[in-house]
Amino acid sequence: MAKDIYVGLLGFGTVGTGVVRVLQENAEDIAQKAGARIHIKKVLVRDITKKREYLEKVELTNRPEDIMDDPEISIVIELLGGLHPSRELMLQAMEKGKQVVTANKDVVAQFGHDLFDMAEKHNVAFRFEASVGGGIPIITPLKECLTGNRISDIMGIVNGTTNYMLTKMAEDGSDYNAVLKEAQRLGYAEANPAADVEGMDAARKAAILASIAFNTRIQLDQVSVEGITNIEPADINYANQLGYVIKLLAVAKDYGDRGVNVRVHPVFLPSSHPLASVKDVFNAIFLRGNAIGDAMFYGRGAGSLPTASAVVADVISEARDIVNDQSSPIGCTCYNKRPFCPLEDTESSYYVRLHVKDEPGVLGAIATAFGDSNVSLKSVIQTRMVGTNAEIVAVTHVVKHSHLQKAADILSSLAVVDKIRSVIRVEAE
Ligand SMILES: NC(=O)c1ccc[n+]([C@@H]2O[C@H](COP(=O)([O-])OP(=O)(O)OC[C@H]3O[C@@H](n4cnc5c(N)ncnc54)[C@H](OP(=O)(O)O)[C@@H]3O)[C@@H](O)[C@H]2O)c1
């Protein structure tokens, strides 16, 4: 006879509802796979009077202690969102000996260390597969299936909103503000889209991925972040002409003795790269390991059921551990203390778009500014007139970021340069 396992659910919104639905609809199979029947016993919400779907078999409460103090509840799923009280409730649940599952990248990126310490102290499991890439399996693959590798590179499209916007800008030729409005109308972007378009959402996921891939703790404030707010249709057009697409990537690279670097920024990506074909709200994580070589994980990075898919998988893993009396869950895997390689010391080639005065000698002055900064140029195209200015696009060879910055400083100070419109890294060539 299968055992009964009782779960306390914190939050009954988009993902919480999906979790209840998946656990109900797939109950028979899940019981076989887990070796136990999994019941959502109590659900914490703010407003217990609100009309909701999937309410038949759950008991709503607005008092966290109803879940924390219930000895029958052995697994707590946190789906409230935000830092507080999510962090405190997860810590409390662990103190009470409950296993914890969350989809909350904010808490994992910022307080993962506290949560792992508490989980270890009380010998409970802490799982967070859905916190990066929604329904795409990536945390467990990194911690288990790929753990025999040394991972050297990760490049991820981990924010569906910005990937949708960049896809639409490329396909329809629309500008940033128009696609943002459309994304908001479709419910892909929040009324306040800052966390998505300015790159912080991707930065949190980058910090989590890099910490696990490189086995060293990456703090959120170490991640350099640039969003997509400055991308103009002109950049999308040049990318297309030159054989690239523009994507917002979370990039984590191992530079050996120099340490690891983690960053989020738009990139020019060759249109033949597997990540270039990841469109709309889809997410994908591309990585390189010294045994597996290149691998890519692709799928839906958000949404009620896709995200519930990852949460429920974590719950089933924890239920199996309970059924099998396994008391040594995989804890924190950050056993290294790697140095952080500053952004200035990283290298890549760059696309630079400038507006300059339309007069003789300008190209020479620009070439000198790059040359004096140790930046060699692969190609320079003078393309079109924009008002009274000429537009010039340069693509550099692989150079140090600090050298490119020096060139940009010199260029900005030249009287013939009206404005540097864009500087975008070229990755994966
Ligand atoms: N949505 C996605 O596609 C997605 C994808 C990946 C990860 N995630 C993560 O999953 C988590 C949940 O996201 P969501 O989209 O499901 O959020 P949501 O729709 O806003 O739902 C949040 C739920 O938590 C409850 N809640 C919030 N604060 C509370 C508090 N202080 N006390 C009691 N109840 C509280 C709300 O109660 P009421 O219903 O009474 O308001 C609601 O039921 C977040 O960490 C998010 O980052 C979401």
PDB file of C-alpha atoms and ligand atoms in Angstrom, residues 10-17 43-50 52 61-64 78-82 84-86 89 102-107 130-135 190 201 205 301-308 311, ligand 1:
ATOM      1  CA  LEU A  10       2.699  28.574  -0.031  1.00  0.00           C
ATOM      2  CA  GLY A  11       0.993  30.556  -2.831  1.00  0.00           C
ATOM      3  CA  PHE A  12      -1.903  29.675  -5.129  1.00  0.00           C
ATOM      4  CA  GLY A  13      -1.255  31.991  -8.072  1.00  0.00           C
ATOM      5  CA  THR A  14      -0.089  31.151 -11.610  1.00  0.00           C
ATOM      6  CA  VAL A  15       2.381  28.424 -10.636  1.00  0.00           C
ATOM      7  CA  GLY A  16       0.614  27.232  -7.466  1.00  0.00           C
ATOM      8  CA  THR A  17      -2.550  26.532  -9.451  1.00  0.00           C
ATOM      9  CA  VAL A  43      -2.489  26.271   0.852  1.00  0.00           C
ATOM     10  CA  LEU A  44      -1.320  29.673   2.076  1.00  0.00           C
ATOM     11  CA  VAL A  45      -2.742  32.741   0.307  1.00  0.00           C
ATOM     12  CA  ARG A  46      -3.289  36.378   1.200  1.00  0.00           C
ATOM     13  CA  ASP A  47      -7.008  36.429   0.422  1.00  0.00           C
ATOM     14  CA  ILE A  48      -8.979  33.321   1.399  1.00  0.00           C
ATOM     15  CA  THR A  49     -12.245  34.733   0.028  1.00  0.00           C
ATOM     16  CA  LYS A  50     -11.036  35.055  -3.595  1.00  0.00           C
ATOM     17  CA  ARG A  52     -10.238  30.210  -7.470  1.00  0.00           C
ATOM     18  CA  THR A  61      -5.367  29.510   5.036  1.00  0.00           C
ATOM     19  CA  ASN A  62      -3.837  32.942   5.472  1.00  0.00           C
ATOM     20  CA  ARG A  63      -1.869  31.866   8.571  1.00  0.00           C
ATOM     21  CA  PRO A  64       1.592  30.398   7.753  1.00  0.00           C
ATOM     22  CA  GLU A  78       7.141  28.004  -1.764  1.00  0.00           C
ATOM     23  CA  LEU A  79       5.415  29.820  -4.644  1.00  0.00           C
ATOM     24  CA  LEU A  80       4.741  33.233  -3.134  1.00  0.00           C
ATOM     25  CA  GLY A  81       7.419  35.146  -5.054  1.00  0.00           C
ATOM     26  CA  GLY A  82       9.538  38.056  -3.769  1.00  0.00           C
ATOM     27  CA  HIS A  84      10.013  38.254   2.065  1.00  0.00           C
ATOM     28  CA  PRO A  85       8.318  36.429   3.718  1.00  0.00           C
ATOM     29  CA  SER A  86       9.367  33.680   1.262  1.00  0.00           C
ATOM     30  CA  LEU A  89       8.979  30.795   5.662  1.00  0.00           C
ATOM     31  CA  THR A 102      10.756  26.604  -4.549  1.00  0.00           C
ATOM     32  CA  ALA A 103      10.555  28.340  -7.948  1.00  0.00           C
ATOM     33  CA  ASN A 104      11.796  31.618  -6.473  1.00  0.00           C
ATOM     34  CA  LYS A 105      14.960  32.836  -8.270  1.00  0.00           C
ATOM     35  CA  ASP A 106      15.049  36.048  -6.222  1.00  0.00           C
ATOM     36  CA  VAL A 107      15.482  34.184  -2.944  1.00  0.00           C
ATOM     37  CA  ALA A 130      11.916  25.863 -11.580  1.00  0.00           C
ATOM     38  CA  SER A 131      13.910  28.922 -10.480  1.00  0.00           C
ATOM     39  CA  VAL A 132      15.883  28.937 -13.765  1.00  0.00           C
ATOM     40  CA  GLY A 133      14.348  28.206 -17.151  1.00  0.00           C
ATOM     41  CA  GLY A 134      10.819  27.444 -15.791  1.00  0.00           C
ATOM     42  CA  GLY A 135       9.941  24.007 -17.147  1.00  0.00           C
ATOM     43  CA  GLU A 190       4.621  43.250 -16.505  1.00  0.00           C
ATOM     44  CA  ASP A 201      15.711  38.766 -13.900  1.00  0.00           C
ATOM     45  CA  LYS A 205      19.280  33.178 -13.059  1.00  0.00           C
ATOM     46  CA  GLY A 301      10.817  29.161 -19.473  1.00  0.00           C
ATOM     47  CA  ALA A 302       7.598  30.250 -17.756  1.00  0.00           C
ATOM     48  CA  GLY A 303       3.860  29.677 -17.525  1.00  0.00           C
ATOM     49  CA  SER A 304       1.596  27.835 -15.139  1.00  0.00           C
ATOM     50  CA  LEU A 305       1.971  24.223 -16.338  1.00  0.00           C
ATOM     51  CA  PRO A 306       5.572  24.317 -17.643  1.00  0.00           C
ATOM     52  CA  THR A 307       6.796  25.771 -14.356  1.00  0.00           C
ATOM     53  CA  ALA A 308       4.598  23.343 -12.399  1.00  0.00           C
ATOM     54  CA  VAL A 311       8.132  22.007  -9.283  1.00  0.00           C
TER      55      VAL A 311
HETATM   56  N1  LIG B   1       4.689  32.664 -13.372  1.00  0.00           N
HETATM   57  C1  LIG B   1       5.658  31.997 -13.973  1.00  0.00           C
HETATM   58  O1  LIG B   1       5.584  31.663 -15.147  1.00  0.00           O
HETATM   59  C2  LIG B   1       6.901  31.638 -13.197  1.00  0.00           C
HETATM   60  C3  LIG B   1       7.950  30.946 -13.842  1.00  0.00           C
HETATM   61  C4  LIG B   1       9.085  30.561 -13.113  1.00  0.00           C
HETATM   62  C5  LIG B   1       9.161  30.889 -11.775  1.00  0.00           C
HETATM   63  N2  LIG B   1       8.142  31.598 -11.179  1.00  0.00           N
HETATM   64  C6  LIG B   1       8.259  31.919  -9.764  1.00  0.00           C
HETATM   65  O2  LIG B   1       7.229  31.247  -9.054  1.00  0.00           O
HETATM   66  C7  LIG B   1       6.829  32.029  -7.933  1.00  0.00           C
HETATM   67  C8  LIG B   1       5.326  32.253  -7.969  1.00  0.00           C
HETATM   68  O3  LIG B   1       4.992  32.985  -9.141  1.00  0.00           O
HETATM   69  P1  LIG B   1       3.471  33.176  -9.627  1.00  0.00           P
HETATM   70  O4  LIG B   1       3.560  33.737 -10.989  1.00  0.00           O
HETATM   71  O5  LIG B   1       2.703  31.926  -9.386  1.00  0.00           O
HETATM   72  O6  LIG B   1       2.973  34.316  -8.603  1.00  0.00           O
HETATM   73  P2  LIG B   1       1.489  34.869  -8.415  1.00  0.00           P
HETATM   74  O7  LIG B   1       0.608  34.444  -9.523  1.00  0.00           O
HETATM   75  O8  LIG B   1       1.618  36.322  -8.098  1.00  0.00           O
HETATM   76  O9  LIG B   1       0.967  34.116  -7.092  1.00  0.00           O
HETATM   77  C9  LIG B   1       1.454  34.392  -5.814  1.00  0.00           C
HETATM   78  C10 LIG B   1       0.606  33.671  -4.779  1.00  0.00           C
HETATM   79  O10 LIG B   1       1.213  33.853  -3.504  1.00  0.00           O
HETATM   80  C11 LIG B   1       0.249  34.393  -2.592  1.00  0.00           C
HETATM   81  N3  LIG B   1       0.987  35.325  -1.728  1.00  0.00           N
HETATM   82  C12 LIG B   1       1.891  36.261  -2.095  1.00  0.00           C
HETATM   83  N4  LIG B   1       2.409  36.877  -1.012  1.00  0.00           N
HETATM   84  C13 LIG B   1       1.809  36.301   0.064  1.00  0.00           C
HETATM   85  C14 LIG B   1       1.924  36.524   1.466  1.00  0.00           C
HETATM   86  N5  LIG B   1       2.744  37.426   1.978  1.00  0.00           N
HETATM   87  N6  LIG B   1       1.172  35.742   2.284  1.00  0.00           N
HETATM   88  C15 LIG B   1       0.318  34.816   1.784  1.00  0.00           C
HETATM   89  N7  LIG B   1       0.174  34.575   0.454  1.00  0.00           N
HETATM   90  C16 LIG B   1       0.901  35.320  -0.388  1.00  0.00           C
HETATM   91  C17 LIG B   1      -0.813  35.090  -3.426  1.00  0.00           C
HETATM   92  O11 LIG B   1      -2.014  35.073  -2.680  1.00  0.00           O
HETATM   93  P3  LIG B   1      -3.403  35.673  -3.284  1.00  0.00           P
HETATM   94  O12 LIG B   1      -3.804  34.678  -4.355  1.00  0.00           O
HETATM   95  O13 LIG B   1      -4.344  35.686  -2.151  1.00  0.00           O
HETATM   96  O14 LIG B   1      -3.044  37.023  -3.832  1.00  0.00           O
HETATM   97  C18 LIG B   1      -0.840  34.165  -4.670  1.00  0.00           C
HETATM   98  O15 LIG B   1      -1.703  33.078  -4.445  1.00  0.00           O
HETATM   99  C19 LIG B   1       7.676  33.321  -8.002  1.00  0.00           C
HETATM  100  O16 LIG B   1       8.806  33.177  -7.185  1.00  0.00           O
HETATM  101  C20 LIG B   1       8.075  33.385  -9.464  1.00  0.00           C
HETATM  102  O17 LIG B   1       9.293  34.091  -9.659  1.00  0.00           O
HETATM  103  C21 LIG B   1       7.023  31.956 -11.858  1.00  0.00           C
END
